[in-house]
Coordinates of C-alpha atoms and ligand atoms in Angstrom, one line a residue:
X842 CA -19.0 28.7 -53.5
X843 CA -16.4 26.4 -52.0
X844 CA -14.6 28.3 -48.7
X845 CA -10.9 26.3 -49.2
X846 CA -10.3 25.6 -45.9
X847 CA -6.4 24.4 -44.9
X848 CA -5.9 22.5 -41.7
X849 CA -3.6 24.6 -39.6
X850 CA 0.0 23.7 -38.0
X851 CA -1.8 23.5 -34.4
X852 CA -4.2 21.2 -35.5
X853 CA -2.0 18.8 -37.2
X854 CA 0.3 19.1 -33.6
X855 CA -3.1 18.0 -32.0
X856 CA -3.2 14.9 -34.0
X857 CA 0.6 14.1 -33.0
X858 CA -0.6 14.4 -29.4
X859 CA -4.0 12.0 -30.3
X860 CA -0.9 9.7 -31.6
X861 CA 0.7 9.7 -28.5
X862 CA -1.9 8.8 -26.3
X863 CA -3.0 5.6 -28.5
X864 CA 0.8 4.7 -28.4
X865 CA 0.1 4.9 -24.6
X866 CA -2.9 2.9 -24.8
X867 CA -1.0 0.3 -26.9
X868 CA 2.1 -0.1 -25.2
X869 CA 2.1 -2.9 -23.2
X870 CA 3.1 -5.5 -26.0
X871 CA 3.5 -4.9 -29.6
X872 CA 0.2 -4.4 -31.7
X873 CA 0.0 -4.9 -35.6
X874 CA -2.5 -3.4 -38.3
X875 CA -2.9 -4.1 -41.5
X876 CA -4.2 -1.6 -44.4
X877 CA -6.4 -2.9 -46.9
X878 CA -7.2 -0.8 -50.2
X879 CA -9.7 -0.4 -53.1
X880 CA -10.1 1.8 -55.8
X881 CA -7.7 4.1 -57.3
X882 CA -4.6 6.0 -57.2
X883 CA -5.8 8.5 -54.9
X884 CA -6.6 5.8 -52.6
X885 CA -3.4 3.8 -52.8
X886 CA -1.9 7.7 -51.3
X887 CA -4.2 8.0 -49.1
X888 CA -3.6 5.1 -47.7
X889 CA 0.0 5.5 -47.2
X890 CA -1.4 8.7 -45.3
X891 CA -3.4 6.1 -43.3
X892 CA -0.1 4.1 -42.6
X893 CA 1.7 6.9 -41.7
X894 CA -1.1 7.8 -38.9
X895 CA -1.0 4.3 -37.8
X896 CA 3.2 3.9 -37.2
X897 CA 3.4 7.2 -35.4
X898 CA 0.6 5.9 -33.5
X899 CA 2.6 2.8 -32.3
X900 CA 1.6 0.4 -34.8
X901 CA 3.8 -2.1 -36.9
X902 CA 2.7 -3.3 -40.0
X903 CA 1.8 -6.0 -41.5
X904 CA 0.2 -8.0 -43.9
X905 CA -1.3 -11.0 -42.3
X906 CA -5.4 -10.5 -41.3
X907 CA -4.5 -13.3 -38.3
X908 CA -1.7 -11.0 -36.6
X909 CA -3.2 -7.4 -36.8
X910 CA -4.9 -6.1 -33.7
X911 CA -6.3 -3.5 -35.9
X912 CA -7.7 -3.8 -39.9
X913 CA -8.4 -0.8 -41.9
X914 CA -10.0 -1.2 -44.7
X915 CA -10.0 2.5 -47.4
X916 CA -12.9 1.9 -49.8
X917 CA -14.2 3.1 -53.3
X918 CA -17.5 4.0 -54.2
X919 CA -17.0 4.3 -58.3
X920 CA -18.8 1.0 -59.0
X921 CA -20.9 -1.4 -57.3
X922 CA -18.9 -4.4 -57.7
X923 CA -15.9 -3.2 -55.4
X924 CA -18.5 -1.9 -52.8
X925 CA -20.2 -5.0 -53.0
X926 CA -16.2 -7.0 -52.6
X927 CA -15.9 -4.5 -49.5
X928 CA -18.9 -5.4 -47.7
X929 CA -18.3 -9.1 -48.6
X930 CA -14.8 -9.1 -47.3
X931 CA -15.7 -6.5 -44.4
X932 CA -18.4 -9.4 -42.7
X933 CA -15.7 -11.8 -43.4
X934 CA -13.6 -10.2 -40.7
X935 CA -16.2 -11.5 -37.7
X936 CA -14.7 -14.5 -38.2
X937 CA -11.6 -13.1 -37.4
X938 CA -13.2 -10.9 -34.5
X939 CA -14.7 -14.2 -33.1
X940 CA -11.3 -15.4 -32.4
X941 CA -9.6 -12.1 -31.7
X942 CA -12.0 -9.6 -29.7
X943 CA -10.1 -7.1 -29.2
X944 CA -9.4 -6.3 -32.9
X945 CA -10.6 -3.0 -34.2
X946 CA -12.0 -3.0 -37.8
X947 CA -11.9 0.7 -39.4
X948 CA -13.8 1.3 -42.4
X949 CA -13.1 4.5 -44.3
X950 CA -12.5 5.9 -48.1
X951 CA -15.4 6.9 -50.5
X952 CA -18.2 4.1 -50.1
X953 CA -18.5 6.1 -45.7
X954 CA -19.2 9.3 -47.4
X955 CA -22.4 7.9 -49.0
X956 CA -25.2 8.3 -46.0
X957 CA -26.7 4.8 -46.8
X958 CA -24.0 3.3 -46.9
X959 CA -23.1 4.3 -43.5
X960 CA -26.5 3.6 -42.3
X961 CA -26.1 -0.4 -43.9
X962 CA -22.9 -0.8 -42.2
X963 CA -24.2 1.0 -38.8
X964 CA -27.2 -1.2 -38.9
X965 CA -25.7 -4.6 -40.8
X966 CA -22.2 -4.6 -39.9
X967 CA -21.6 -4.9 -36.2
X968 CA -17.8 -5.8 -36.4
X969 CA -17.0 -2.1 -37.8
X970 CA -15.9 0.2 -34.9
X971 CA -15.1 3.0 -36.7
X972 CA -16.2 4.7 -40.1
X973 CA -14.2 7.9 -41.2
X974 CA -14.4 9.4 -44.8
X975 CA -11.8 11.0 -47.1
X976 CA -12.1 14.5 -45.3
X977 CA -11.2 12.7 -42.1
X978 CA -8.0 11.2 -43.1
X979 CA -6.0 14.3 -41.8
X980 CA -7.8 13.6 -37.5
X981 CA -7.4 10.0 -38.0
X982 CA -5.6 9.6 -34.5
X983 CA -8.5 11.3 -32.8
X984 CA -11.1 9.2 -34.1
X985 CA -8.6 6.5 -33.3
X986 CA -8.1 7.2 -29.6
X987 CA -12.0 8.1 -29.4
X988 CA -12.8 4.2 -30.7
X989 CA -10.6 3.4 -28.1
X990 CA -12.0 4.9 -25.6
X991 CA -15.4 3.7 -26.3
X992 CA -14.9 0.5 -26.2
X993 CA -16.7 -1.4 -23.4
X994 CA -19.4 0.7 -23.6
X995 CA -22.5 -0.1 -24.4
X996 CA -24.8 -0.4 -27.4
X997 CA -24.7 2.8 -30.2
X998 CA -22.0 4.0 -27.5
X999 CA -19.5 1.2 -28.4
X1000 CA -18.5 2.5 -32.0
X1001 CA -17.8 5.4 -34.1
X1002 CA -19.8 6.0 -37.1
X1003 CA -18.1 9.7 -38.3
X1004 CA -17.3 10.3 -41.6
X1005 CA -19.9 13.5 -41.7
X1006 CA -20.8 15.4 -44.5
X1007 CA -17.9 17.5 -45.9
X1008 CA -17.0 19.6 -49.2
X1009 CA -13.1 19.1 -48.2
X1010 CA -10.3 20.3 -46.8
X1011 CA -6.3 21.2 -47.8
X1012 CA -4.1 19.1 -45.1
X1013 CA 0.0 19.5 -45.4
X1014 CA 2.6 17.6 -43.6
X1015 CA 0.7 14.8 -42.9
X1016 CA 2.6 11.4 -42.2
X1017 CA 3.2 8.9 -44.7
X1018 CA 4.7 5.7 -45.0
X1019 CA 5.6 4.9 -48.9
X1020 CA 5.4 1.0 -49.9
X1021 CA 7.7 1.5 -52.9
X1022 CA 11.0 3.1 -52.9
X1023 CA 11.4 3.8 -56.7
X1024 CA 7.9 4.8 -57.0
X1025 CA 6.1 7.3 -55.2
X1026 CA 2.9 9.7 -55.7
X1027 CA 1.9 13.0 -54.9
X1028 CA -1.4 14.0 -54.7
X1029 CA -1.2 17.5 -56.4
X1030 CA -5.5 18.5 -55.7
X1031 CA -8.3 16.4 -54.4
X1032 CA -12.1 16.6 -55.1
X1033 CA -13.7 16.9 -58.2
X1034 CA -16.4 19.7 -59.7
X1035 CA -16.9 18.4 -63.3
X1036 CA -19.7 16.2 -62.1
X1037 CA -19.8 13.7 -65.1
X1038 CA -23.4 12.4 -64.5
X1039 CA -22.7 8.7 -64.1
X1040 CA -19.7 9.7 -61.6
X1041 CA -20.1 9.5 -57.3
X1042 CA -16.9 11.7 -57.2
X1043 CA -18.2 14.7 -56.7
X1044 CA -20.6 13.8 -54.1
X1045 CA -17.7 11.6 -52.0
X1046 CA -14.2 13.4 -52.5
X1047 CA -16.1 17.1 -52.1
X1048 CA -15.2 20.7 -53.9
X1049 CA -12.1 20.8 -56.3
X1050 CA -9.0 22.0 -54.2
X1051 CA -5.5 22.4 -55.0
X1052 CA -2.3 22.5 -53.2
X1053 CA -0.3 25.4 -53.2
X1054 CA 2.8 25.0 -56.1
X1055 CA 5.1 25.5 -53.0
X1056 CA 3.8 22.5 -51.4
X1057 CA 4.0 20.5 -54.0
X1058 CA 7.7 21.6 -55.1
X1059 CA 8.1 21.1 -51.8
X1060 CA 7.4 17.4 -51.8
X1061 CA 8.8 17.0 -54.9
X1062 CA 12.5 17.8 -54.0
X1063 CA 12.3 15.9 -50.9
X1064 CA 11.2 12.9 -53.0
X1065 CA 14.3 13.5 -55.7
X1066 CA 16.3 13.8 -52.4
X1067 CA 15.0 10.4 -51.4
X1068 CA 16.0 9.0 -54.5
X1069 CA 12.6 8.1 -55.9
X1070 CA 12.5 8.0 -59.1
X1071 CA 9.2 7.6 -60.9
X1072 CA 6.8 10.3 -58.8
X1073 CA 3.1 10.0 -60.7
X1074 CA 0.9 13.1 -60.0
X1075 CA -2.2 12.4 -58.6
X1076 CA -5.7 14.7 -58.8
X1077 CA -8.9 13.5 -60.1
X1078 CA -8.6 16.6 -63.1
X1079 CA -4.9 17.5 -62.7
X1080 CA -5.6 19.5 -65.8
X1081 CA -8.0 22.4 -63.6
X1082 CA -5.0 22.3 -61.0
X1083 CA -4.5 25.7 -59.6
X1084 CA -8.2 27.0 -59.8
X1085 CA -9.6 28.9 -56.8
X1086 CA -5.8 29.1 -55.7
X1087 CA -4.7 32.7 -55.1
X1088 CA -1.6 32.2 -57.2
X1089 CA -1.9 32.8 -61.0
X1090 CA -0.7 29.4 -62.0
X1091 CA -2.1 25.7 -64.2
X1092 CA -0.9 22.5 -64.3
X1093 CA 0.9 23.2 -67.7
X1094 CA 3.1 26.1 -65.0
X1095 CA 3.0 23.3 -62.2
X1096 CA 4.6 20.5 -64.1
X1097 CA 7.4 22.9 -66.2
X1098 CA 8.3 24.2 -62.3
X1099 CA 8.7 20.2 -61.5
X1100 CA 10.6 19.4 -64.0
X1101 CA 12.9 22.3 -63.2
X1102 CA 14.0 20.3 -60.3
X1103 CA 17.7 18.2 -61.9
X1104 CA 17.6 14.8 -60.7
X1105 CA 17.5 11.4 -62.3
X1106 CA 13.6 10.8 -62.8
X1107 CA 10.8 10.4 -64.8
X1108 CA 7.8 12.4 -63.8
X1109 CA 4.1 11.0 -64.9
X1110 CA 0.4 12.3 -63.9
X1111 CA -3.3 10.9 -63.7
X1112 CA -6.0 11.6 -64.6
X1113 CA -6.5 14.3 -66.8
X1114 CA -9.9 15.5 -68.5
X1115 CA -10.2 16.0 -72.4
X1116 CA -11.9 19.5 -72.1
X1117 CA -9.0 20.8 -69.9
X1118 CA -5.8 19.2 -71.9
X1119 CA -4.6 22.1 -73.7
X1120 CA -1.8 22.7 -76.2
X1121 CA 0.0 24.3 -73.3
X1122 CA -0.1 21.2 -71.7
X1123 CA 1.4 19.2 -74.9
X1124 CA 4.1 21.5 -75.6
X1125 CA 5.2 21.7 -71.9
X1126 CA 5.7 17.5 -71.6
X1127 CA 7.6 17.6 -75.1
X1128 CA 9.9 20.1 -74.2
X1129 CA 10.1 18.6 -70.3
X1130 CA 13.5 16.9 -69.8
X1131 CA 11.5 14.5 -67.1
X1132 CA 7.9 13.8 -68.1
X1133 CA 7.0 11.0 -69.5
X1134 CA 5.2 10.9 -72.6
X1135 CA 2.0 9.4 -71.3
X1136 CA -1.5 10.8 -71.3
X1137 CA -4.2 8.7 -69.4
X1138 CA -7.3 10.8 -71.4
X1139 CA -10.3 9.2 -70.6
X1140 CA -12.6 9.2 -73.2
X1141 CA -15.7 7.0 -72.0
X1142 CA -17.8 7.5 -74.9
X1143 CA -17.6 7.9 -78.9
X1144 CA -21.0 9.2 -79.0
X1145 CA -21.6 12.6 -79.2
X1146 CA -25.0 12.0 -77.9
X1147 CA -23.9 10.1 -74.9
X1148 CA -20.9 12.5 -73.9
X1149 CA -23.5 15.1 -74.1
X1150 CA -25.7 12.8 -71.7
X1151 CA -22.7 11.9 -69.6
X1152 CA -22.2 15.7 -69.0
X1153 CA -18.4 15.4 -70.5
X1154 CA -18.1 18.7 -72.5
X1155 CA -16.3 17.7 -75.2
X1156 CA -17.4 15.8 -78.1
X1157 CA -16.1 13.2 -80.5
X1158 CA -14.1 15.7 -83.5
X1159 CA -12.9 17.7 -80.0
X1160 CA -11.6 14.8 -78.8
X1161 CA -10.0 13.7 -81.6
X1162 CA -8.0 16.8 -82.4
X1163 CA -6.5 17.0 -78.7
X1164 CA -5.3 13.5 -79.8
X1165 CA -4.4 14.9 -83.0
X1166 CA -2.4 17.9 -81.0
X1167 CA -0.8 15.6 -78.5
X1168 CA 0.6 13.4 -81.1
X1169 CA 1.9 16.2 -83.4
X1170 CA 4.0 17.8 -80.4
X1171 CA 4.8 13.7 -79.3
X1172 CA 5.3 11.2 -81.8
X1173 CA 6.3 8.9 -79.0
X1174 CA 3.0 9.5 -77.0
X1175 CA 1.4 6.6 -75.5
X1176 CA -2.3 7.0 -75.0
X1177 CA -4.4 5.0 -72.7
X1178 CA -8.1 5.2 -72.0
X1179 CA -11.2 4.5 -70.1
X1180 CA -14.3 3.5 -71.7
X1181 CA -17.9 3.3 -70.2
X1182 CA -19.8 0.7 -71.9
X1183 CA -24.0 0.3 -71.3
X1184 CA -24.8 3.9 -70.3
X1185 CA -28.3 4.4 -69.8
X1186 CA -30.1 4.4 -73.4
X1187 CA -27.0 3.5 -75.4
X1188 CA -27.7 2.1 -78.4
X1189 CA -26.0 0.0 -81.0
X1190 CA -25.2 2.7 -83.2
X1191 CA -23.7 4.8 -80.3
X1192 CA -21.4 1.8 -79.2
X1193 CA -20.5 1.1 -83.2
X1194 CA -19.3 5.2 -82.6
X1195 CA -17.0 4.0 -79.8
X1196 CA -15.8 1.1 -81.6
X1197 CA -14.9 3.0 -84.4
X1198 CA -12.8 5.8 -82.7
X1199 CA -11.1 3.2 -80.5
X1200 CA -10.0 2.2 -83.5
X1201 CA -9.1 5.4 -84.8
X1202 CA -7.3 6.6 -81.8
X1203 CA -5.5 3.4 -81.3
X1204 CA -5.1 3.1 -77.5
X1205 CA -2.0 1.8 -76.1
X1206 CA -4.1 0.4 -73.4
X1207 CA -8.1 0.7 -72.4
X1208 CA -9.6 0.4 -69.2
X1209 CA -13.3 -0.5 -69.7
X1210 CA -16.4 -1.0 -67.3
X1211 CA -19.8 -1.5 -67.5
X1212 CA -21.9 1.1 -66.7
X1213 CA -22.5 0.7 -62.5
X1214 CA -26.0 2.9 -61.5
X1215 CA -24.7 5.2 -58.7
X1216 CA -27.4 6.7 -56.2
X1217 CA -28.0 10.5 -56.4
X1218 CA -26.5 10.6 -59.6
X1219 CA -28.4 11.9 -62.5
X1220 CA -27.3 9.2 -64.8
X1221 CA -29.2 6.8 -62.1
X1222 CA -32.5 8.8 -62.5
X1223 CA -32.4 7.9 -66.8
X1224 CA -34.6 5.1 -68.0
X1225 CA -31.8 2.2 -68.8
X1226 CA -33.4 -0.1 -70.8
X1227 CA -30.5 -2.4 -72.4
X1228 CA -30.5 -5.4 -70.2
X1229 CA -27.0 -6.7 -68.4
X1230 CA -26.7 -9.4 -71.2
X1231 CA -26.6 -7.0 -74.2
X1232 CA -24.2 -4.4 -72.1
X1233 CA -22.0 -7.7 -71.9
X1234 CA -21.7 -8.6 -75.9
X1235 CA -20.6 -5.4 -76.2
X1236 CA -18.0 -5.2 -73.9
X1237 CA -16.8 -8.4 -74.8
X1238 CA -16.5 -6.8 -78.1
X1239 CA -15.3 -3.8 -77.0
X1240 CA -12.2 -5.8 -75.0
X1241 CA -11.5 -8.1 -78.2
X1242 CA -10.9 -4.4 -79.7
X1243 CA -8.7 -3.0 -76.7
X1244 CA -7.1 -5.9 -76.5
X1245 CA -5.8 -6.4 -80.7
X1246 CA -4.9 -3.2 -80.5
X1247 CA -2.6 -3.4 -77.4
X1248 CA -1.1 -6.5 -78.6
X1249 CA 0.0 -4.8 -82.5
X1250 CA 0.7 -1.9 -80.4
X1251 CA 3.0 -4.5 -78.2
X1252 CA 4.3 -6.3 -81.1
X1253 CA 5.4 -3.2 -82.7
X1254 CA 8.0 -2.5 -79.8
X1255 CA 9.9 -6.1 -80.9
X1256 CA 13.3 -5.3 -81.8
X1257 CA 13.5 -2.0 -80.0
X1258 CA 15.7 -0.9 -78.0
X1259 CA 14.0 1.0 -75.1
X1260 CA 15.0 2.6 -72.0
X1261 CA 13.6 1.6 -69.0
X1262 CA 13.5 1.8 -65.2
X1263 CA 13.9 -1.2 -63.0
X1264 CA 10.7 -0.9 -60.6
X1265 CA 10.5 -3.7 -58.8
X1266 CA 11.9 -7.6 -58.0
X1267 CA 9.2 -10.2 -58.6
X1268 CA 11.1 -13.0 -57.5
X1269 CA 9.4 -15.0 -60.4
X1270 CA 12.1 -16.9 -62.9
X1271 CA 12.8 -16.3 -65.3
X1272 CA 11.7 -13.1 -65.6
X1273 CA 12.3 -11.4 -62.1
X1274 CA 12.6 -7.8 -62.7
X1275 CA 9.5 -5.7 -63.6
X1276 CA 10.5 -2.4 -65.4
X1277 CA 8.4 0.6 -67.6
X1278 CA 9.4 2.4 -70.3
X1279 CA 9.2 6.4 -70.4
X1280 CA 5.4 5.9 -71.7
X1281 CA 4.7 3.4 -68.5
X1282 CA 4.2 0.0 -70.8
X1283 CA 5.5 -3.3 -68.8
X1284 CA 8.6 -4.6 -69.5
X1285 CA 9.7 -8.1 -67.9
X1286 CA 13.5 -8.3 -67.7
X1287 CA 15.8 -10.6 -66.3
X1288 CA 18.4 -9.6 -63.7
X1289 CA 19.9 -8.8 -60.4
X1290 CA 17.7 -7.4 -57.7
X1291 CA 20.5 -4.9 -57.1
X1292 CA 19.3 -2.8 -60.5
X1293 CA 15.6 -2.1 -58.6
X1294 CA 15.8 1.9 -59.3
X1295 CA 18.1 1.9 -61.9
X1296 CA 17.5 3.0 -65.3
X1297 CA 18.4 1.0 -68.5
X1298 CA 18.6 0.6 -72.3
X1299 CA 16.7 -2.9 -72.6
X1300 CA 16.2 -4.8 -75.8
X1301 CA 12.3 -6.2 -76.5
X1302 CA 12.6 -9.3 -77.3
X1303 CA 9.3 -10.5 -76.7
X1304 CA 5.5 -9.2 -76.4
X1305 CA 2.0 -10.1 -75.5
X1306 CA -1.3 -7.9 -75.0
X1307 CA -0.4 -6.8 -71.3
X1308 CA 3.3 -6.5 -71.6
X1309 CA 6.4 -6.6 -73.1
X1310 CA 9.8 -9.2 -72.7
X1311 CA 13.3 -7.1 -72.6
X1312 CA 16.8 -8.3 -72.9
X1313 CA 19.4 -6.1 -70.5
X1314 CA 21.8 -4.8 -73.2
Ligands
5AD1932 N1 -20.0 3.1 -63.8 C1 -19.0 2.5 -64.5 N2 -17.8 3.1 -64.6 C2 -17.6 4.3 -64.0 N3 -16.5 5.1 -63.9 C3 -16.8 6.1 -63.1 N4 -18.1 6.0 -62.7 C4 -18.6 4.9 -63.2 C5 -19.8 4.2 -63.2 N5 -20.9 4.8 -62.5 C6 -15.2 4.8 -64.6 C7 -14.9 5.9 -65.6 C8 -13.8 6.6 -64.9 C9 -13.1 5.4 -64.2 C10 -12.2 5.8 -63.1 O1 -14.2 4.7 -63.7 O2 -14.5 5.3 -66.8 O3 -12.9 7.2 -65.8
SF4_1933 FE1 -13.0 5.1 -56.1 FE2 -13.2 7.5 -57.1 FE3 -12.9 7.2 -54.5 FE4 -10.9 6.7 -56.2 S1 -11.9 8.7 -55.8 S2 -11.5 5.5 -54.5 S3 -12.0 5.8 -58.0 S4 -14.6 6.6 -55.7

């Protein structure tokens, strides 16, 4: 049984102080550092956590690996190939250390919380100083100073390899620099107990934890306050929010009590599991005045076989009535997905049974892998014998699908009139406004700067697979 432990006022004052005396340490001319991050939404937050730490500590930022006196780099452990980019890039920097010595190189994120994978970079990657996990986030200042201070030394001494074991903890008021002022998240629950059997999660971001609703509405108005106005809700099962909490409350409760709040603003949220998305959950976005019609439901098999292999719970006529039930209480939904394609002892006729419901479902977007063997997952122990090649076809067939789809899906918007928010300048002519709609589909626009964080009624004029072309009307 999980013991929910909450970091106290004191010891988050005790982290200010740790932020101090690196400040002190740094003082003597300016120093830069530089965040680098992988992986998912969870991360992007927790690195904005990590830049938060970083300023109060008496950092600037910046985003140039030559300036930075100090590189951190937050990593994901989902799939081989960006643990394999992390290493890759990670030895890259003792080029940069070669010419710099006295820059520190912190590696932290999921991939530390994996004891081999601290062990490779202990033995095979000299230029790291420090290794932290996900549960360490919250006393990054002390493991900061501590680097710091052993520095010089010798050998084993000279670096800090933490990141110890950890089922998670509940940390409030943490600093954060934002790197988007019209977009912002807020992580509503960490961890994960669903324990899909392909899935590292579990073993790397620890127990399922919430925040309290107070917390979170908390946040929330401060954010309306700011003047953000896209805030996405971040958990890796938003759906179980609230479990083991002492309050009698769901996310259904959590997101009517948001919307509550009057502002300007849409309000979106990511990532929740089929078996959890309830009716409730449906009826509560219709009726919401702020959230957008969106559901990312992640599907990552039409097999029933596989799902049950994959330990998902739910199984293909399930799935298709909470689709059936989300579109009935929003005509308007947009749906998005991802797929799983090459889990071990897939066959052709269970990928034909994900073909087929892609099509039936009809995804506004898919995000598809191939399956990545993760160590001390059960999915890693199951004989696999479909070679790399075949996985390949099929996920080349798989993405011709996603990708039709998207495109009629696209094409269909043409002629519309749509509202959107202006979220960002891209500088790139002629279309140099990037923009969403309510459902979160790209929208290229040409105008003035001066509308980032405005919303407007655009006409699409124009569409491809990825995105769609809007007129300002
Ligand atoms: N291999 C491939 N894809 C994976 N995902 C999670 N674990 C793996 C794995 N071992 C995918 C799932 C999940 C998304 C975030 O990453 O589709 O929804
Ligand atoms: Fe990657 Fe999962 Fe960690 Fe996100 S939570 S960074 S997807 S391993």
């Amino acid at each position: 049984m999980y013991q929910r432990r909450e970091i106290t006022t004191q010891e988050r004052l005790q982290q200010e102080q740790y932020c101090q005396r690196v400040r002190a340490l740094i003082a003597h001319r300016p120093h830069y550092a530089l965040v680098d991050t992988y992986g998912c939404q969870q991360n992007e937050s927790d690195s904005e956590i990590l830049r938060g730490w970083l300023v109060q500590c008496g950092y600037e930022l910046t985003g140039s690996e030559e300036k930075a006196d100090l590189i951190a780099v937050n990593t994901c452990a989902v799939r081989e190939h960006a643990e394999k980019r992390v290493l890759g890039n990670v030895g890259a920097l003792a080029h940069n250390k070669a010419k710099n010595p006295e820059l520190l190189v912190c590696v932290g994120g999921c991939m530390t919380q994996q004891e081999t994978m601290r062990e490779r970079i202990r033995r095979s990657y000299r230029v790291v100083d420090l290794v932290f996990g996900p549960h360490e986030l919250w006393q990054f200042p002390q493991l900061l100073l501590e680097t710091m201070e052993r520095r010089g030394r010798r050998g084993a001494k000279s670096r800090l390899i933490a990141a110890a074991p950890s089922e998670g903890v509940v940390a409030e008021g943490l600093p954060r620099q934002r790197d988007n002022q019209v977009k912002a998240w807020l992580s509503i629950m960490n961890g994960c107990d669903n324990f899909c059997s392909y899935c590292i999660v579990p073993y790397v971001r620890g127990r399922e934890r919430s925040r309290r609703p107070e917390d979170v509405l908390a946040e929330a108005r401060e954010l309306i306050r700011l003047g953000y106005k896209d805030i996405t809700l971040l958990g890796q099962n938003v759906n179980s929010y609230g479990k083991g909490l002492e309050e009698d409350t769901d996310f259904p409760a959590l997101l009517a009590a948001l919307d509550a709040i009057p502002g300007d603003y849409v309000l979106r949220f990511m990532t929740s599991h089929p078996k959890d998305a309830t009716e409730k959950l449906f009826r509560v976005m219709a009726e919401s005045e702020h959230c957008a019609h969106h559901i990312h439901l992640p599907l990552q098999s039409g097999s029933d076989r596989i799902l049950r292999q994959m330990n998902r719970r739910y199984d293909r006529a399930g799935y298709l009535e909470k689709v059936a039930a989300a579109r009935a209480a929003m005509p308007d939904l947009v749906l998005t997905t991802d797929i799983i394609v090459g889990f071990p002892g897939e066959t052709e006729a269970d990928f034909a049974d994900t073909l087929s419901l892609v099509e039936q479902v009809g995804y506004d977007a898919m995000f598809t892998f191939i399956y990545s063997p993760r160590t001390g997952t059960p999915a890693a122990a199951m004989p696999d014998p479909v070679s790399r090649a075949e996985k390949q076809v099929w996920f080349d067939r798989l993405v011709q699908t996603a990708n039709r789809i998207s495109a009629e899906k696209h094409a269909a918007y043409v002629g519309r009139t749509v509202r959107v928010l202006v979220d960002g300048a891209t500088g790139q002519e002629p279309y140099d406004l990037s923009s969403r709609t309510k459902g979160g589909r790209l929208v290229h626009l040409a105008g003035d700067p001066a509308l980032v964080g405005q919303f407007l009624d655009v006409k699409i004029t124009d569409s491809t697979t990825w995105a769609l072309y809007g007129q300002i009307e």
